[in-house]
mmCIF file of C-alpha atoms in Angstrom:
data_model
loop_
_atom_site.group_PDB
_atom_site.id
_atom_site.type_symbol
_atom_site.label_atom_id
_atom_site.label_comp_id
_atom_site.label_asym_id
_atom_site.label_seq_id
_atom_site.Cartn_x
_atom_site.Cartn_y
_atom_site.Cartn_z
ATOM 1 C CA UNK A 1 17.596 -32.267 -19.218
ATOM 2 C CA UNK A 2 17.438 -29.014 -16.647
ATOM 3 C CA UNK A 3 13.897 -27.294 -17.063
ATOM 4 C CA UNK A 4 14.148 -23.481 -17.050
ATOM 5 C CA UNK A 5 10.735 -21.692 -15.503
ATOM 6 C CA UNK A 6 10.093 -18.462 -17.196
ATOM 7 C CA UNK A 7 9.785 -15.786 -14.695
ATOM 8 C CA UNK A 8 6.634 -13.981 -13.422
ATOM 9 C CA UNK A 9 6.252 -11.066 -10.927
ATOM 10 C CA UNK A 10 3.605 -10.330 -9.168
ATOM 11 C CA UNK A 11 3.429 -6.749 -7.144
ATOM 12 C CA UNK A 12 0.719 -6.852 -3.921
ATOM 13 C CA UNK A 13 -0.593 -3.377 -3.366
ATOM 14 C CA UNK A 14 -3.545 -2.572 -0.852
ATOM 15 C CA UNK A 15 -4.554 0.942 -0.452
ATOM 16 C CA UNK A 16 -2.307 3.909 0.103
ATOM 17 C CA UNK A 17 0.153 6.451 -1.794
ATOM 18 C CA UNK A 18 2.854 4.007 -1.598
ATOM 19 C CA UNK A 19 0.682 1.480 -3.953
ATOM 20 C CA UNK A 20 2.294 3.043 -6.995
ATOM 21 C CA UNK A 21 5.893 3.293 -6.304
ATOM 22 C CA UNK A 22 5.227 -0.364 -5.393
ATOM 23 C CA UNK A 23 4.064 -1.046 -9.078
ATOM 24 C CA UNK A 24 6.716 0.684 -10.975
ATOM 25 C CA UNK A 25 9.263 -1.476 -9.049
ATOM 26 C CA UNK A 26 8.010 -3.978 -10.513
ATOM 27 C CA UNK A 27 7.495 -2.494 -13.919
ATOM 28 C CA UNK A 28 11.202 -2.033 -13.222
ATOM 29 C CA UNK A 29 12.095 -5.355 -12.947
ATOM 30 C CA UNK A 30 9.994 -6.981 -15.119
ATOM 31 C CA UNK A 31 11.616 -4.720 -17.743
ATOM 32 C CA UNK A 32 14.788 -5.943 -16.858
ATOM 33 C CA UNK A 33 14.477 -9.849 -16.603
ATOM 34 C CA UNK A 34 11.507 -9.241 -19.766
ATOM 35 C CA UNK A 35 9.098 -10.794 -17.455
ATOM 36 C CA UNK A 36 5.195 -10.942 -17.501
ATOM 37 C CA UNK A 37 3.928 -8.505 -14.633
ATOM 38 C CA UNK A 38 0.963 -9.037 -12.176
ATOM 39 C CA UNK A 39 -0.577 -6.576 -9.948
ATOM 40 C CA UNK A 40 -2.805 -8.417 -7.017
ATOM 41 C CA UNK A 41 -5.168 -6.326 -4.720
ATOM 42 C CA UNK A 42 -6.779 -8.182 -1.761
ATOM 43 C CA UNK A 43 -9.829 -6.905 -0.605
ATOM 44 C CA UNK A 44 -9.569 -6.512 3.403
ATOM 45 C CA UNK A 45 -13.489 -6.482 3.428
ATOM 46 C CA UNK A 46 -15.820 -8.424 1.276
ATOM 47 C CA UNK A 47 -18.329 -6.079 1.134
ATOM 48 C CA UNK A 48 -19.378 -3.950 -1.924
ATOM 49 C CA UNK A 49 -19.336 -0.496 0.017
ATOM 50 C CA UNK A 50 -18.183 2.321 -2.426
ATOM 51 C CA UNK A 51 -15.102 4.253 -0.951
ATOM 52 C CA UNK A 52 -14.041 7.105 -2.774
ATOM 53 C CA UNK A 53 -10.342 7.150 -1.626
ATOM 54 C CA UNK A 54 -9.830 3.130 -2.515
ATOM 55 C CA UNK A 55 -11.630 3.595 -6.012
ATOM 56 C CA UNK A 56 -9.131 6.647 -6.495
ATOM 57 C CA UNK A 57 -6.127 4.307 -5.884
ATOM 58 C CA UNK A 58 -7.402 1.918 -8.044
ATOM 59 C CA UNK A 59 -7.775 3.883 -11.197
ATOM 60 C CA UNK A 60 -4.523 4.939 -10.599
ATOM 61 C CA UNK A 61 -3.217 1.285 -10.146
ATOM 62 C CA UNK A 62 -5.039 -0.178 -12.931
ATOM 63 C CA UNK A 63 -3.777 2.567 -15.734
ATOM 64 C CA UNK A 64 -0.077 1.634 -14.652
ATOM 65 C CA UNK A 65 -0.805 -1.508 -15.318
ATOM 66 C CA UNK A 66 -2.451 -1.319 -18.667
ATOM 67 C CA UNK A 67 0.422 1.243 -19.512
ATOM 68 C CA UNK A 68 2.903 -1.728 -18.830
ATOM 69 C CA UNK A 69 0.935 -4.609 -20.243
ATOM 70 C CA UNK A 70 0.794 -5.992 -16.732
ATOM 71 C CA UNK A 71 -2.814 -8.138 -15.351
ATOM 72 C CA UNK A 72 -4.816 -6.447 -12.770
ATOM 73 C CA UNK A 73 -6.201 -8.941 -10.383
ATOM 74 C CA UNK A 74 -8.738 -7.840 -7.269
ATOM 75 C CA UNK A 75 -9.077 -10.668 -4.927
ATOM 76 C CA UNK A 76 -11.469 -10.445 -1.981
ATOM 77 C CA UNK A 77 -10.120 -12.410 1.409
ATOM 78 C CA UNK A 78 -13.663 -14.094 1.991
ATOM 79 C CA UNK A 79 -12.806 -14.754 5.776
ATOM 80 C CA UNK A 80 -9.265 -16.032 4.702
ATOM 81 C CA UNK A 81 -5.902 -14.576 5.608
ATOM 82 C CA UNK A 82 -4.223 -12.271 2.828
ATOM 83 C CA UNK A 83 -1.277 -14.885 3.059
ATOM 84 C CA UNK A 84 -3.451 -17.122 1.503
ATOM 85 C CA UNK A 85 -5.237 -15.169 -1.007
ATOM 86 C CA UNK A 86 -1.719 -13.791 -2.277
ATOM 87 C CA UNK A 87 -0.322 -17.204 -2.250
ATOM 88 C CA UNK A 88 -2.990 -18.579 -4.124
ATOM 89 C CA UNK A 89 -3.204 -16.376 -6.685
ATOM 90 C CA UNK A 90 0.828 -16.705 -7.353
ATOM 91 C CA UNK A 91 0.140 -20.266 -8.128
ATOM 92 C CA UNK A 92 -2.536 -19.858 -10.164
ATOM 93 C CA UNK A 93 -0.451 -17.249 -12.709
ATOM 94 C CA UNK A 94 2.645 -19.551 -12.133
ATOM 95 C CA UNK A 95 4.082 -16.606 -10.456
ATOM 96 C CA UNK A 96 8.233 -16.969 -9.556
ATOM 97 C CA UNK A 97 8.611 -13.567 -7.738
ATOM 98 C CA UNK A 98 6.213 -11.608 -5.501
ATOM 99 C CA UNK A 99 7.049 -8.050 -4.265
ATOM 100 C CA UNK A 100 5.502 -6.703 -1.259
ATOM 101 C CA UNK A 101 5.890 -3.314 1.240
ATOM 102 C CA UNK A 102 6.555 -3.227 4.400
ATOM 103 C CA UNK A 103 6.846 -0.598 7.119
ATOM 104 C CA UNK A 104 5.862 0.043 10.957
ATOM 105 C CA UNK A 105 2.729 1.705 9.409
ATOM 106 C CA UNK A 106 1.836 -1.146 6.419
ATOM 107 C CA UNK A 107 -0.258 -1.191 4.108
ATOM 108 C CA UNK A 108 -1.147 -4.796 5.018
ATOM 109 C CA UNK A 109 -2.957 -4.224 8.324
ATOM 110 C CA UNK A 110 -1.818 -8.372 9.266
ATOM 111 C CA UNK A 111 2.023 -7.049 9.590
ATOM 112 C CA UNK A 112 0.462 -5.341 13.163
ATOM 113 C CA UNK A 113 -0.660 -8.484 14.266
ATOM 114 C CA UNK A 114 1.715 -11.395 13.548
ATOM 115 C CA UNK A 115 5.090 -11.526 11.277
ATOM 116 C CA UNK A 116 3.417 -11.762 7.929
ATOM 117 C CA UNK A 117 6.358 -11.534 5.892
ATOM 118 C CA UNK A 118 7.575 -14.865 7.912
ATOM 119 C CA UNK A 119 4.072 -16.151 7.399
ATOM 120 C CA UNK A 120 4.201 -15.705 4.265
ATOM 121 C CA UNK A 121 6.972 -16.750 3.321
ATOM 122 C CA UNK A 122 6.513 -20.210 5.225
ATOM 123 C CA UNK A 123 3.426 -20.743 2.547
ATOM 124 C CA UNK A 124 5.520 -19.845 -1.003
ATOM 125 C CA UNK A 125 6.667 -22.566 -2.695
ATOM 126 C CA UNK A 126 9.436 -22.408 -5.501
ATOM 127 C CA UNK A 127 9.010 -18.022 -5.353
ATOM 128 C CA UNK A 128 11.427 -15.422 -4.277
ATOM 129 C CA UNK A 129 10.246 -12.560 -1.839
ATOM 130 C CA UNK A 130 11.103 -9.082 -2.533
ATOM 131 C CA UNK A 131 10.435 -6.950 0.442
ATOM 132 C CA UNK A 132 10.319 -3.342 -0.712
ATOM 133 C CA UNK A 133 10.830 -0.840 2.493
ATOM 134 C CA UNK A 134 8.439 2.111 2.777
ATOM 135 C CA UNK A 135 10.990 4.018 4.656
ATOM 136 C CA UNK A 136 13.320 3.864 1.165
ATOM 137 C CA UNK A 137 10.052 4.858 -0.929
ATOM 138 C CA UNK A 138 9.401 7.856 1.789
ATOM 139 C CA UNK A 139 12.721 9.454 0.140
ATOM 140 C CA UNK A 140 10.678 10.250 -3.031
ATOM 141 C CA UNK A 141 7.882 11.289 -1.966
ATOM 142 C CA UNK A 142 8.137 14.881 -3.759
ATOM 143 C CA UNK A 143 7.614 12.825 -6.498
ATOM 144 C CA UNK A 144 3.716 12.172 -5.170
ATOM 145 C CA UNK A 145 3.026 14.660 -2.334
ATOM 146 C CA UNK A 146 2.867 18.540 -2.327
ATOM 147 C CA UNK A 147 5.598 19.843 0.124
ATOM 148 C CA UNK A 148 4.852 19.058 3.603
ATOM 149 C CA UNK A 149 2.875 22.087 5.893
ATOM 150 C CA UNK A 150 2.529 22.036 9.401
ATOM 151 C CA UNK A 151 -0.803 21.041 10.387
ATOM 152 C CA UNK A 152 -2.725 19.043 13.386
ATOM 153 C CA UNK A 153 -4.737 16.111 14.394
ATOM 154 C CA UNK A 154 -7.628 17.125 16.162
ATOM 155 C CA UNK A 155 -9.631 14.828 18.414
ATOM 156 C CA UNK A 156 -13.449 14.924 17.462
ATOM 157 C CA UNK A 157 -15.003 12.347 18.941
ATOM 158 C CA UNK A 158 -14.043 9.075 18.258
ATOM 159 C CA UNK A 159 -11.878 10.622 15.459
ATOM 160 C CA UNK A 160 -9.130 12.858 14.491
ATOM 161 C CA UNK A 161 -9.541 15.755 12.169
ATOM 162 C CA UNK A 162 -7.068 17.721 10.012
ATOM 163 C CA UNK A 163 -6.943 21.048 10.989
ATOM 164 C CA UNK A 164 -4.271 24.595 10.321
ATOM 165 C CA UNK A 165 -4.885 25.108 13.878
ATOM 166 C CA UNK A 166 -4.402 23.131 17.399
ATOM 167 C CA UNK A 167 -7.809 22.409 19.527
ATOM 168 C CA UNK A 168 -7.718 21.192 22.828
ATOM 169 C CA UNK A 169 -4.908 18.604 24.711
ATOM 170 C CA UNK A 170 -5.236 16.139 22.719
ATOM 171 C CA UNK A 171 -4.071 17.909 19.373
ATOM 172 C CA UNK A 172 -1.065 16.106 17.399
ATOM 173 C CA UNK A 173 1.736 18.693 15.550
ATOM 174 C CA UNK A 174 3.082 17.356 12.548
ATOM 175 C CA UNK A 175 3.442 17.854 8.650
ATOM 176 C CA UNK A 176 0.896 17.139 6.284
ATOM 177 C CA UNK A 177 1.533 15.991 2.437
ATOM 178 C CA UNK A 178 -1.362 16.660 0.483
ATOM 179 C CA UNK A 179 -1.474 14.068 -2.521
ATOM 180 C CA UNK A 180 -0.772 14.840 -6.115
ATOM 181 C CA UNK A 181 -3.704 15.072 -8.680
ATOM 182 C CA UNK A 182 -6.488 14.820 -5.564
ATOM 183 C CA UNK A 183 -9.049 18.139 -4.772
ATOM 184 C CA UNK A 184 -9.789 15.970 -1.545
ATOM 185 C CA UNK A 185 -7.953 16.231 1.583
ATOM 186 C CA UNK A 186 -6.250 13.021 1.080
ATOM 187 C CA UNK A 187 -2.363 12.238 1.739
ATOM 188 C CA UNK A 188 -0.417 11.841 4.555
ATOM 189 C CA UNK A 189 0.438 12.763 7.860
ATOM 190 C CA UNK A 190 3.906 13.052 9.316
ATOM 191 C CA UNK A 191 5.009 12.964 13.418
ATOM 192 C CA UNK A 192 7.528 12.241 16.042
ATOM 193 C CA UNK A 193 6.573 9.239 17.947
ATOM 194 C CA UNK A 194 9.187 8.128 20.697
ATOM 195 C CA UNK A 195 11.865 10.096 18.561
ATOM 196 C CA UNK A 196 10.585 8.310 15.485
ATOM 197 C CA UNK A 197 9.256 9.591 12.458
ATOM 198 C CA UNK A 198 5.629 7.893 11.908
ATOM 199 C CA UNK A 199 3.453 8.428 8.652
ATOM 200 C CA UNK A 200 -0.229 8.048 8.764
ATOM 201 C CA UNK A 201 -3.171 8.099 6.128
ATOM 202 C CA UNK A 202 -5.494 11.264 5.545
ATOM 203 C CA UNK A 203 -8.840 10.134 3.721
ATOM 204 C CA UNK A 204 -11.048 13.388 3.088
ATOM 205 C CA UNK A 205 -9.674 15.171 6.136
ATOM 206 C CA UNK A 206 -10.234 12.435 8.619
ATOM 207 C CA UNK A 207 -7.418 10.246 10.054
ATOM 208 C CA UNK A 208 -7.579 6.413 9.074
ATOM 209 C CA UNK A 209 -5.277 4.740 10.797
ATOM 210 C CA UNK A 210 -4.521 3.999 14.225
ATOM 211 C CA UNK A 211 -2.769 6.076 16.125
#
């Protein structure tokens, strides 16, 4: 007698603007199979530090979620590598699909360092992979961001600064997209890179990834 496994999604979001098109993919999909939907979070650091920007994603994430009947599940890594966590908590919910994002500037700070999507991969057992690519989510991002202004990076000591104006050498041109729904100066910031387009994160006015 051939045993049929009920499906289960689970959508991994860490923090950034593309976090929520990630989720209603998967409230997509789960619609369409009727599937039970899972939203994971892993932690990067296991401390308790308050960050306004992460706390602001995470309201947002967790209200999709309710909206759709989906879980929301906040794992911290605890020393271990987000392969791990993520494939631990699939097994745990029984979990058949996992959807992820991926792009030269991820959200998952690992996909810098070694092939995580391989990686993880390598550790899923009886799951399919759904690799979601930031550059397709970029195309809507009217639907999240203001329109785009010219703006600058602007070296301040160790950091850069967003500013209407250039200041000094080391000052980057690009286009800024202020987020939806935000009074802060969070969103993100567009620029040609070795005739590439590269997106980076804006948190408060202050540039947090690397450049």
């Amino acid at each position: 007698m051939k045993v049929i496994h009920k499906e289960k999604i689970m959508v991994c979001v860490h923090y950034g603007p593309h976090g929520e098109r990630l989720i209603r993919r998967g409230i997509q999909l789960s619609e369409l199979i009727g599937a039970p939907l899972y939203v994971l979070n892993v932690e990067s650091s296991d401390s308790d530090e308050y960050n306004q920007s992460k706390e602001m994603f995470m309201t947002v994430w967790k209200r999709l979620a309710e909206e759709a009947g989906a879980e929301f599940m906040v794992r911290k890594r605890r020393g271990r590598k987000t392969t791990d966590v993520i494939v631990e908590a699939a097994e745990e919910k029984e979990v058949t699909q996992i959807i992820i994002g991926q792009s030269a500037q991820t959200l998952w700070q690992e996909l810098t360092k070694r092939n995580f999507v391989n990686e993880l991969i390598s550790k899923m057992k009886m799951m399919d992979l759904h690799v979601v690519a930031v550059q397709r989510m970029r195309a809507g991002l009217e639907e999240t961001h203001e329109e785009g202004v010219i703006s600058y990076l602007v070296k301040t000591g160790d950091t850069y600064q967003l500013s209407d104006e250039p200041n000094g050498p080391d000052s980057i041109k690009g286009k800024y997209f202020h987020e939806l729904h935000t009074e802060f100066e969070n969103g993100l910031f567009r620029f040609e890179q070795d005739g590439k387009a590269r997106y980076l994160h804006i948190c408060e006015g202050v540039l947090t990834d690397p450049l």
